[in-house]
Amino acid sequence: MNSNSYERIQSGSPLNLVLTRLRGVEESSSGYEALCPAHDDSSPSLSVQEGEDGKALLHCHAGCKTKEVVQALGLEMGDLFPPDLDDSWKPWDGTEVEAYTYTDKVGNALFQVVRYEMQDESHPAYGEKKFLQRAHAPGHEDAGNNGCPPNYVWGRQDTSPVLYKLPAVANAIDQGETVYFVEGEKDVHTLLDEGLTATCNPGGAATGEDPGEKLTTRMIEPLRGANVVVIPDADEPGRQFAEAVASHLHPVAGQVRVVELPEVREGGDVTDYIENGHSVNDLTEIVGTIEPFEPPPETVEDLISRAEESGDSTIIFDYIDLLAEASNAKYHMARGKLKDATGINLNGLESARQEAIERLESQREERRRENERKKLDADGRPVVQLADERPSREIVDRAIEAFEAFNDPPSLFTRGEELVRVADGEDGKPVFESVGESFFDDQMTRAANFVEATSDGISRVDLPMRLTRRVQQHVDPPYLKAIRGVPFLRPDGTVVREPGYDHRTQILYRPAPDIEVPTVPKSPRGKDVKRAAKLLKEPFRDFPFVDQASRANAIAAMLTPVLRPLLDGANVPLVILDATKQGTGKTLLAHAVALSSTGRVPATMSAPSSNEEWRKQITAQFRKGESIIVVDNVKGRLSSSALERALTSRTWGDRILGESRQASFPADSLFIATGNNLRPRGEMTRRCILSRLDAKMVRPWQRNGFEHPQLREWIRSKRGDLVAALLTVVRSWIERGRPESDTEQLGSFERWASITGGVVHHIGIEGFLGNLSELYETASEEEHQWSRLLESIAEWASNGDKVAPFTTKELSEDLKGHVQGQIQASGKALESIRSDLPADIRERLQYGNPIAKSLGKMFGYREGRRFPGGWHIERVNGGRDGVKWTIQNGDSNPSRDNVTLDPSGSRDNPPPPSDSQEGGGSQAQEQGDLKSQSHTSTDEAPF
């Protein structure tokens, strides 16, 4: 037997239960073989294997029935099934095996009790029985329908219950014969077959029902004056029922005896007694040894009367509980009378009463505790008991198990190395919310009932906070990447439409209200794709795109959220929605992209004024799990090292605001930036795609004649159809083998460009990424501006044929002096430097503000970078004077080329981060690593 088989046998499964009781177990190709315990087996003839549902499957090739094998193992059929397998069944799921007809005294049918058995050996409830009743009602409109025989209808209707076999009972009483009162119709027939008269009530001793309510005065009246023997089943409900029957019959019957049969298994009955080989004579002999039933005294006065009648003190001790429950005054009144009637020893009586008081109190306490336990069990939550002598690790382990059961399906998740839940944002949009100690403590009170034993019984308590913290540290909820408000695709093309957490994609589908998404064809046909493509173009019909590439890029942005699960964490570029003038519709276009693909208005932020603020805002948006983030109405040129890292990192790490801990989040949001004549700067250039609008009007906001004048409302009304269309075109692309298109390369975003370009081309939209050169030309202008600036600085710093090292302080002081007219030398060079400085630094210089630090940042960020003509700036050791800079011309470092803009980022631009590389960073990192610095349009560095 191999190790895997051994581990499987060791597990607590039905298969394990069976195999550990068998002899000669050997592994086979389909499971196991063993000696059959139901017959004399010398060669393994029993096949054993595990079914798909965890059931143990048995088959004896010698012909033994499964039930015989199970009984030989000392098991029941239910043991072959996992405990969590649903074993519920309705009577009609089983087989009708008998219908017992109840009649009046003269034999007219009144109703039937129908016995059903589960005879399907593959069902976990195999062997169980259930009962239904049906009334004899020939004139009823439903008679003979719904599976009933002719003249019968389900339920007893208005028919009063009667005893079974009433004609035979009446005849036996007339003949002076004994009537046996048993629990069920089967037992009645067993005794009838043995020549005895027997009866029962419909329903027998059902657990949880009051026996007295089943035996009405009218029902037992036919037994008046009869000699009755009550034979209960051998279990507690049976014994309780027998006492209730005897008590009800005592005032009516001539004599009542209660017989508990010997040598009958727990739960057995008189049928088992007879089948075990006992005869009627054995039964009648036992009956002859039983004293007639006397109902127990109900009051102290009844007890005194019984004692006075019998003169025997034994009855006092038999019913000592009456004295224990009586008041002291009543007890002292009774003890004298009992002494006179029986001569009982009063000291012995007092001692017995005290023992009874303590026993009854203990029983009441146990019942109270049992009721409390039942309430806890009925609550449905697991019970975790706290105790000083119990190791805390066991309590924590039980609490973790309770939490994991409570969190299935999950409502708490792991994201960014922190525990989160999904909450509703201010606009009703679901967002991630960090789970603190207090909320987790509340969840634990809902996950389990924590109790501790006290002198008063079981007391509910809260899990101590020190243990709650340990549980919170050790629980392992599922990881949650994103929340989707509309159905989405898995990488294999299947559509997730069932609300809840999808383990395969680690995405939570929480349907947005008022969005009905039509069914997506499993294998979309050509007409399906054409219809979907036509609808996807509709939201963009009224936008004045300058070219086909701008339209294609906007549609690609709309596709991106749908394609996210297929990207496998790959980076997505920034989408710039640009216009020549305000009022052209940039923000509306961003909303059209988001509403069409996600069903929601996107998260919006303004462009921060510093890289520090960029980092904080990006962290906040990633932490909330925003799928689309719009940086709206950016002024000037766009550049931020924090945003650059967010665009080219799989994960974003940062310190949580107001806390000392770091957190990490998936960097999987689509960033969109809007602005007028917006262009990226520097390293940002290769991380963007462009969609440009131009209404060719002085006042574009006054345009009219739109196909969809209320576009947001139109998209909202079509959100479900738009999402279905997006899923249809992507599924069609997958079904056709994911064909690639001849798309321009986009460094660091190759996977996104390949997949998105393939889908865009698949639906017949051309021009995707066709306007990249326009972006790169923008960066080229900056390259030449920097070349002119460095050449002017080199002229200023020249000392003969060499460029002397300088500090930013020296340069800033000369520029300040030139502005104030104090420096005439090198005036032409200083004027050129001033003209090529960024506008914000020129402004600071003009107003006499210090600029040395700004120059240092600017130089540090571009140190070693080649600009047209070979100009570059290098840092040199200035000794006590601090950092010095020098301007060089030509390629002094053969590993570097003159500056060119390579969209793949392979030469002058830093290489993109690896899959394991993380964006973000602490404030110290932001300030200390000057080479990684970049700036917004209002920051101190230039372009």
mmCIF file of N, CA and C in Angstrom, residues 70-167:
data_model
loop_
_atom_site.group_PDB
_atom_site.id
_atom_site.type_symbol
_atom_site.label_atom_id
_atom_site.label_comp_id
_atom_site.label_asym_id
_atom_site.label_seq_id
_atom_site.Cartn_x
_atom_site.Cartn_y
_atom_site.Cartn_z
ATOM 1 N N VAL A 70 -22.448 -4.726 5.812
ATOM 2 C CA VAL A 70 -22.399 -3.633 6.780
ATOM 3 C C VAL A 70 -22.734 -4.138 8.183
ATOM 4 N N GLN A 71 -23.772 -4.976 8.307
ATOM 5 C CA GLN A 71 -24.138 -5.517 9.617
ATOM 6 C C GLN A 71 -23.042 -6.400 10.180
ATOM 7 N N ALA A 72 -22.371 -7.160 9.309
ATOM 8 C CA ALA A 72 -21.273 -8.012 9.768
ATOM 9 C C ALA A 72 -20.103 -7.187 10.284
ATOM 10 N N LEU A 73 -19.971 -5.956 9.799
ATOM 11 C CA LEU A 73 -18.911 -5.060 10.272
ATOM 12 C C LEU A 73 -19.314 -4.328 11.559
ATOM 13 N N GLY A 74 -20.562 -4.537 12.002
ATOM 14 C CA GLY A 74 -21.031 -3.834 13.187
ATOM 15 C C GLY A 74 -21.375 -2.381 12.904
ATOM 16 N N LEU A 75 -21.720 -2.084 11.653
ATOM 17 C CA LEU A 75 -22.034 -0.716 11.246
ATOM 18 C C LEU A 75 -23.476 -0.629 10.788
ATOM 19 N N GLU A 76 -23.896 0.584 10.469
ATOM 20 C CA GLU A 76 -25.188 0.829 9.860
ATOM 21 C C GLU A 76 -24.974 1.396 8.468
ATOM 22 N N MET A 77 -26.004 1.328 7.643
ATOM 23 C CA MET A 77 -25.858 1.800 6.273
ATOM 24 C C MET A 77 -25.458 3.270 6.225
ATOM 25 N N GLY A 78 -25.939 4.055 7.181
ATOM 26 C CA GLY A 78 -25.586 5.471 7.211
ATOM 27 C C GLY A 78 -24.115 5.724 7.418
ATOM 28 N N ASP A 79 -23.379 4.742 7.968
ATOM 29 C CA ASP A 79 -21.943 4.908 8.200
ATOM 30 C C ASP A 79 -21.144 4.921 6.903
ATOM 31 N N LEU A 80 -21.768 4.494 5.807
ATOM 32 C CA LEU A 80 -21.072 4.488 4.515
ATOM 33 C C LEU A 80 -21.031 5.867 3.874
ATOM 34 N N PHE A 81 -21.707 6.832 4.486
ATOM 35 C CA PHE A 81 -21.836 8.151 3.879
ATOM 36 C C PHE A 81 -21.123 9.191 4.735
ATOM 37 N N PRO A 82 -20.541 10.232 4.106
ATOM 38 C CA PRO A 82 -19.911 11.323 4.879
ATOM 39 C C PRO A 82 -20.942 11.986 5.780
ATOM 40 N N PRO A 83 -20.527 12.451 6.959
ATOM 41 C CA PRO A 83 -21.492 13.050 7.889
ATOM 42 C C PRO A 83 -22.141 14.316 7.366
ATOM 43 N N ASP A 84 -21.457 15.031 6.447
ATOM 44 C CA ASP A 84 -22.030 16.277 5.940
ATOM 45 C C ASP A 84 -22.876 16.077 4.687
ATOM 46 N N LEU A 85 -23.076 14.804 4.288
ATOM 47 C CA LEU A 85 -23.895 14.529 3.106
ATOM 48 C C LEU A 85 -25.365 14.647 3.477
ATOM 49 N N ASP A 86 -26.129 15.301 2.659
ATOM 50 C CA ASP A 86 -27.540 15.528 2.949
ATOM 51 C C ASP A 86 -28.283 14.189 2.930
ATOM 52 N N ASP A 87 -28.843 13.804 4.088
ATOM 53 C CA ASP A 87 -29.566 12.539 4.172
ATOM 54 C C ASP A 87 -31.076 12.749 4.295
ATOM 55 N N SER A 88 -31.534 13.956 4.009
ATOM 56 C CA SER A 88 -32.965 14.223 4.100
ATOM 57 C C SER A 88 -33.701 13.565 2.941
ATOM 58 N N TRP A 89 -34.948 13.217 3.184
ATOM 59 C CA TRP A 89 -35.768 12.618 2.125
ATOM 60 C C TRP A 89 -37.233 12.777 2.480
ATOM 61 N N LYS A 90 -38.062 12.806 1.477
ATOM 62 C CA LYS A 90 -39.496 12.872 1.647
ATOM 63 C C LYS A 90 -40.061 11.457 1.546
ATOM 64 N N PRO A 91 -41.218 11.208 2.190
ATOM 65 C CA PRO A 91 -41.774 9.846 2.127
ATOM 66 C C PRO A 91 -41.909 9.310 0.714
ATOM 67 N N TRP A 92 -42.333 10.192 -0.213
ATOM 68 C CA TRP A 92 -42.542 9.711 -1.582
ATOM 69 C C TRP A 92 -41.229 9.450 -2.335
ATOM 70 N N ASP A 93 -40.094 9.850 -1.710
ATOM 71 C CA ASP A 93 -38.803 9.476 -2.295
ATOM 72 C C ASP A 93 -38.488 8.008 -2.034
ATOM 73 N N GLY A 94 -39.169 7.439 -1.004
ATOM 74 C CA GLY A 94 -38.943 6.037 -0.650
ATOM 75 C C GLY A 94 -39.952 5.123 -1.316
ATOM 76 N N THR A 95 -40.120 3.936 -0.718
ATOM 77 C CA THR A 95 -41.017 2.916 -1.271
ATOM 78 C C THR A 95 -42.156 2.656 -0.289
ATOM 79 N N GLU A 96 -43.391 2.682 -0.762
ATOM 80 C CA GLU A 96 -44.530 2.349 0.093
ATOM 81 C C GLU A 96 -44.519 0.844 0.337
ATOM 82 N N VAL A 97 -44.359 0.466 1.595
ATOM 83 C CA VAL A 97 -44.264 -0.973 1.912
ATOM 84 C C VAL A 97 -45.511 -1.510 2.598
ATOM 85 N N GLU A 98 -46.324 -0.648 3.201
ATOM 86 C CA GLU A 98 -47.515 -1.129 3.888
ATOM 87 C C GLU A 98 -48.478 0.030 4.093
ATOM 88 N N ALA A 99 -49.788 -0.285 4.020
ATOM 89 C CA ALA A 99 -50.837 0.675 4.335
ATOM 90 C C ALA A 99 -51.734 0.035 5.386
ATOM 91 N N TYR A 100 -51.777 0.617 6.579
ATOM 92 C CA TYR A 100 -52.555 0.081 7.700
ATOM 93 C C TYR A 100 -53.881 0.831 7.774
ATOM 94 N N THR A 101 -54.984 0.107 7.626
ATOM 95 C CA THR A 101 -56.305 0.727 7.589
ATOM 96 C C THR A 101 -56.932 0.745 8.977
ATOM 97 N N TYR A 102 -57.290 1.926 9.454
ATOM 98 C CA TYR A 102 -57.998 2.112 10.712
ATOM 99 C C TYR A 102 -59.501 2.166 10.400
ATOM 100 N N THR A 103 -60.289 1.450 11.206
ATOM 101 C CA THR A 103 -61.736 1.372 10.967
ATOM 102 C C THR A 103 -62.497 1.720 12.245
ATOM 103 N N ASP A 104 -63.819 1.842 12.096
ATOM 104 C CA ASP A 104 -64.644 1.973 13.290
ATOM 105 C C ASP A 104 -64.940 0.576 13.838
ATOM 106 N N LYS A 105 -65.813 0.482 14.845
ATOM 107 C CA LYS A 105 -66.052 -0.812 15.518
ATOM 108 C C LYS A 105 -66.638 -1.870 14.599
ATOM 109 N N VAL A 106 -67.342 -1.410 13.579
ATOM 110 C CA VAL A 106 -67.987 -2.390 12.696
ATOM 111 C C VAL A 106 -67.188 -2.642 11.425
ATOM 112 N N GLY A 107 -66.010 -2.012 11.301
ATOM 113 C CA GLY A 107 -65.121 -2.306 10.179
ATOM 114 C C GLY A 107 -65.163 -1.337 9.032
ATOM 115 N N ASN A 108 -65.829 -0.192 9.172
ATOM 116 C CA ASN A 108 -65.845 0.804 8.104
ATOM 117 C C ASN A 108 -64.517 1.580 8.101
ATOM 118 N N ALA A 109 -63.903 1.662 6.908
ATOM 119 C CA ALA A 109 -62.596 2.338 6.803
ATOM 120 C C ALA A 109 -62.719 3.811 7.161
ATOM 121 N N LEU A 110 -61.776 4.304 7.983
ATOM 122 C CA LEU A 110 -61.723 5.716 8.356
ATOM 123 C C LEU A 110 -60.493 6.409 7.764
ATOM 124 N N PHE A 111 -59.334 5.831 7.950
ATOM 125 C CA PHE A 111 -58.097 6.400 7.396
ATOM 126 C C PHE A 111 -57.026 5.312 7.380
ATOM 127 N N GLN A 112 -55.915 5.617 6.719
ATOM 128 C CA GLN A 112 -54.782 4.694 6.647
ATOM 129 C C GLN A 112 -53.511 5.378 7.143
ATOM 130 N N VAL A 113 -52.672 4.588 7.776
ATOM 131 C CA VAL A 113 -51.304 5.011 8.074
ATOM 132 C C VAL A 113 -50.407 4.265 7.093
ATOM 133 N N VAL A 114 -49.662 5.024 6.280
ATOM 134 C CA VAL A 114 -48.859 4.442 5.202
ATOM 135 C C VAL A 114 -47.387 4.468 5.610
ATOM 136 N N ARG A 115 -46.753 3.311 5.523
ATOM 137 C CA ARG A 115 -45.348 3.169 5.910
ATOM 138 C C ARG A 115 -44.473 3.211 4.647
ATOM 139 N N TYR A 116 -43.490 4.136 4.668
ATOM 140 C CA TYR A 116 -42.518 4.245 3.580
ATOM 141 C C TYR A 116 -41.133 3.875 4.110
ATOM 142 N N GLU A 117 -40.353 3.247 3.280
ATOM 143 C CA GLU A 117 -38.976 2.923 3.640
ATOM 144 C C GLU A 117 -38.036 3.380 2.525
ATOM 145 N N MET A 118 -36.857 3.857 2.924
ATOM 146 C CA MET A 118 -35.828 4.186 1.947
ATOM 147 C C MET A 118 -35.060 2.898 1.642
ATOM 148 N N GLN A 119 -35.330 2.349 0.480
ATOM 149 C CA GLN A 119 -34.733 1.070 0.109
ATOM 150 C C GLN A 119 -33.604 1.209 -0.911
ATOM 151 N N ASP A 120 -33.272 2.476 -1.234
ATOM 152 C CA ASP A 120 -32.173 2.736 -2.156
ATOM 153 C C ASP A 120 -30.855 2.685 -1.389
ATOM 154 N N GLU A 121 -30.039 1.673 -1.659
ATOM 155 C CA GLU A 121 -28.795 1.498 -0.915
ATOM 156 C C GLU A 121 -27.790 2.616 -1.173
ATOM 157 N N SER A 122 -27.980 3.369 -2.239
ATOM 158 C CA SER A 122 -27.051 4.467 -2.534
ATOM 159 C C SER A 122 -27.416 5.748 -1.781
ATOM 160 N N HIS A 123 -28.540 5.725 -1.075
ATOM 161 C CA HIS A 123 -28.979 6.915 -0.343
ATOM 162 C C HIS A 123 -28.482 6.845 1.100
ATOM 163 N N PRO A 124 -27.981 7.959 1.643
ATOM 164 C CA PRO A 124 -27.451 7.930 3.015
ATOM 165 C C PRO A 124 -28.504 7.596 4.074
ATOM 166 N N ALA A 125 -29.799 7.694 3.715
ATOM 167 C CA ALA A 125 -30.855 7.374 4.678
ATOM 168 C C ALA A 125 -31.399 5.965 4.466
ATOM 169 N N TYR A 126 -30.624 5.120 3.805
ATOM 170 C CA TYR A 126 -31.069 3.754 3.524
ATOM 171 C C TYR A 126 -31.514 3.058 4.816
ATOM 172 N N GLY A 127 -32.720 2.418 4.741
ATOM 173 C CA GLY A 127 -33.232 1.678 5.889
ATOM 174 C C GLY A 127 -34.135 2.497 6.783
ATOM 175 N N GLU A 128 -34.165 3.825 6.621
ATOM 176 C CA GLU A 128 -35.029 4.640 7.458
ATOM 177 C C GLU A 128 -36.495 4.493 7.021
ATOM 178 N N LYS A 129 -37.410 4.806 7.949
ATOM 179 C CA LYS A 129 -38.835 4.718 7.659
ATOM 180 C C LYS A 129 -39.506 6.057 7.959
ATOM 181 N N LYS A 130 -40.587 6.308 7.244
ATOM 182 C CA LYS A 130 -41.417 7.488 7.466
ATOM 183 C C LYS A 130 -42.879 7.084 7.286
ATOM 184 N N PHE A 131 -43.782 7.893 7.864
ATOM 185 C CA PHE A 131 -45.201 7.566 7.812
ATOM 186 C C PHE A 131 -46.002 8.772 7.339
ATOM 187 N N LEU A 132 -47.044 8.494 6.571
ATOM 188 C CA LEU A 132 -48.040 9.485 6.188
ATOM 189 C C LEU A 132 -49.426 8.913 6.472
ATOM 190 N N GLN A 133 -50.401 9.794 6.571
ATOM 191 C CA GLN A 133 -51.781 9.346 6.767
ATOM 192 C C GLN A 133 -52.641 9.839 5.617
ATOM 193 N N ARG A 134 -53.648 9.027 5.281
ATOM 194 C CA ARG A 134 -54.595 9.440 4.245
ATOM 195 C C ARG A 134 -56.001 9.005 4.663
ATOM 196 N N ALA A 135 -56.957 9.881 4.452
ATOM 197 C CA ALA A 135 -58.329 9.659 4.903
ATOM 198 C C ALA A 135 -59.154 8.954 3.832
ATOM 199 N N HIS A 136 -60.105 8.135 4.318
ATOM 200 C CA HIS A 136 -61.067 7.509 3.419
ATOM 201 C C HIS A 136 -62.198 8.509 3.208
ATOM 202 N N ALA A 137 -62.220 9.142 2.043
ATOM 203 C CA ALA A 137 -63.178 10.219 1.770
ATOM 204 C C ALA A 137 -63.659 10.101 0.338
ATOM 205 N N PRO A 138 -64.563 9.189 0.073
ATOM 206 C CA PRO A 138 -65.002 8.942 -1.317
ATOM 207 C C PRO A 138 -65.544 10.175 -2.018
ATOM 208 N N GLY A 139 -66.162 11.088 -1.278
ATOM 209 C CA GLY A 139 -66.751 12.245 -1.930
ATOM 210 C C GLY A 139 -65.828 13.438 -2.061
ATOM 211 N N HIS A 140 -64.589 13.309 -1.618
ATOM 212 C CA HIS A 140 -63.668 14.452 -1.652
ATOM 213 C C HIS A 140 -63.212 14.715 -3.087
ATOM 214 N N GLU A 141 -63.035 16.012 -3.430
ATOM 215 C CA GLU A 141 -62.677 16.366 -4.810
ATOM 216 C C GLU A 141 -61.287 15.883 -5.215
ATOM 217 N N ASP A 142 -60.423 15.661 -4.219
ATOM 218 C CA ASP A 142 -59.072 15.182 -4.534
ATOM 219 C C ASP A 142 -58.920 13.683 -4.325
ATOM 220 N N ALA A 143 -60.006 13.005 -4.039
ATOM 221 C CA ALA A 143 -59.923 11.562 -3.786
ATOM 222 C C ALA A 143 -59.356 10.847 -5.013
ATOM 223 N N GLY A 144 -58.371 9.984 -4.761
ATOM 224 C CA GLY A 144 -57.756 9.212 -5.840
ATOM 225 C C GLY A 144 -56.681 9.955 -6.594
ATOM 226 N N ASN A 145 -56.417 11.231 -6.237
ATOM 227 C CA ASN A 145 -55.399 12.021 -6.930
ATOM 228 C C ASN A 145 -54.101 12.055 -6.133
ATOM 229 N N ASN A 146 -53.055 12.597 -6.778
ATOM 230 C CA ASN A 146 -51.751 12.818 -6.126
ATOM 231 C C ASN A 146 -51.171 11.546 -5.531
ATOM 232 N N GLY A 147 -51.369 10.431 -6.212
ATOM 233 C CA GLY A 147 -50.760 9.186 -5.758
ATOM 234 C C GLY A 147 -51.583 8.413 -4.759
ATOM 235 N N CYS A 148 -52.773 8.909 -4.404
ATOM 236 C CA CYS A 148 -53.639 8.181 -3.475
ATOM 237 C C CYS A 148 -54.464 7.120 -4.222
ATOM 238 N N PRO A 149 -54.770 5.999 -3.536
ATOM 239 C CA PRO A 149 -55.666 5.007 -4.156
ATOM 240 C C PRO A 149 -57.082 5.558 -4.239
ATOM 241 N N PRO A 150 -57.970 4.929 -4.960
ATOM 242 C CA PRO A 150 -59.362 5.412 -5.072
ATOM 243 C C PRO A 150 -59.997 5.600 -3.701
ATOM 244 N N ASN A 151 -60.771 6.678 -3.586
ATOM 245 C CA ASN A 151 -61.548 7.025 -2.380
ATOM 246 C C ASN A 151 -60.695 7.538 -1.233
ATOM 247 N N TYR A 152 -59.400 7.755 -1.445
ATOM 248 C CA TYR A 152 -58.534 8.251 -0.376
ATOM 249 C C TYR A 152 -57.939 9.605 -0.771
ATOM 250 N N VAL A 153 -57.685 10.415 0.268
ATOM 251 C CA VAL A 153 -57.080 11.723 0.067
ATOM 252 C C VAL A 153 -56.046 11.929 1.160
ATOM 253 N N TRP A 154 -54.935 12.622 0.844
ATOM 254 C CA TRP A 154 -53.850 12.775 1.809
ATOM 255 C C TRP A 154 -54.297 13.574 3.027
ATOM 256 N N GLY A 155 -53.763 13.164 4.208
ATOM 257 C CA GLY A 155 -54.134 13.791 5.470
ATOM 258 C C GLY A 155 -55.339 13.087 6.075
ATOM 259 N N ARG A 156 -55.518 13.235 7.400
ATOM 260 C CA ARG A 156 -56.645 12.558 8.047
ATOM 261 C C ARG A 156 -57.922 13.367 7.903
ATOM 262 N N GLN A 157 -57.795 14.577 7.347
ATOM 263 C CA GLN A 157 -58.940 15.457 7.136
ATOM 264 C C GLN A 157 -59.643 15.703 8.469
ATOM 265 N N ASP A 158 -60.959 15.540 8.509
ATOM 266 C CA ASP A 158 -61.734 15.806 9.727
ATOM 267 C C ASP A 158 -62.009 14.544 10.531
ATOM 268 N N THR A 159 -61.374 13.445 10.162
ATOM 269 C CA THR A 159 -61.620 12.175 10.848
ATOM 270 C C THR A 159 -60.914 12.154 12.191
ATOM 271 N N SER A 160 -61.623 11.813 13.245
ATOM 272 C CA SER A 160 -61.026 11.730 14.577
ATOM 273 C C SER A 160 -60.168 10.474 14.675
ATOM 274 N N PRO A 161 -59.059 10.545 15.419
ATOM 275 C CA PRO A 161 -58.205 9.355 15.560
ATOM 276 C C PRO A 161 -58.899 8.270 16.387
ATOM 277 N N VAL A 162 -58.623 7.029 16.014
ATOM 278 C CA VAL A 162 -59.151 5.869 16.746
ATOM 279 C C VAL A 162 -58.020 4.886 16.956
ATOM 280 N N LEU A 163 -58.256 3.868 17.790
ATOM 281 C CA LEU A 163 -57.277 2.800 17.993
ATOM 282 C C LEU A 163 -57.290 1.856 16.804
ATOM 283 N N TYR A 164 -56.167 1.217 16.580
ATOM 284 C CA TYR A 164 -56.021 0.283 15.457
ATOM 285 C C TYR A 164 -56.723 -1.038 15.803
ATOM 286 N N LYS A 165 -57.347 -1.659 14.816
ATOM 287 C CA LYS A 165 -58.026 -2.960 14.924
ATOM 288 C C LYS A 165 -59.168 -2.915 15.956
ATOM 289 N N LEU A 166 -59.984 -1.888 15.867
ATOM 290 C CA LEU A 166 -61.064 -1.718 16.831
ATOM 291 C C LEU A 166 -62.028 -2.917 16.883
ATOM 292 N N PRO A 167 -62.456 -3.507 15.744
ATOM 293 C CA PRO A 167 -63.371 -4.667 15.843
ATOM 294 C C PRO A 167 -62.755 -5.815 16.643
#
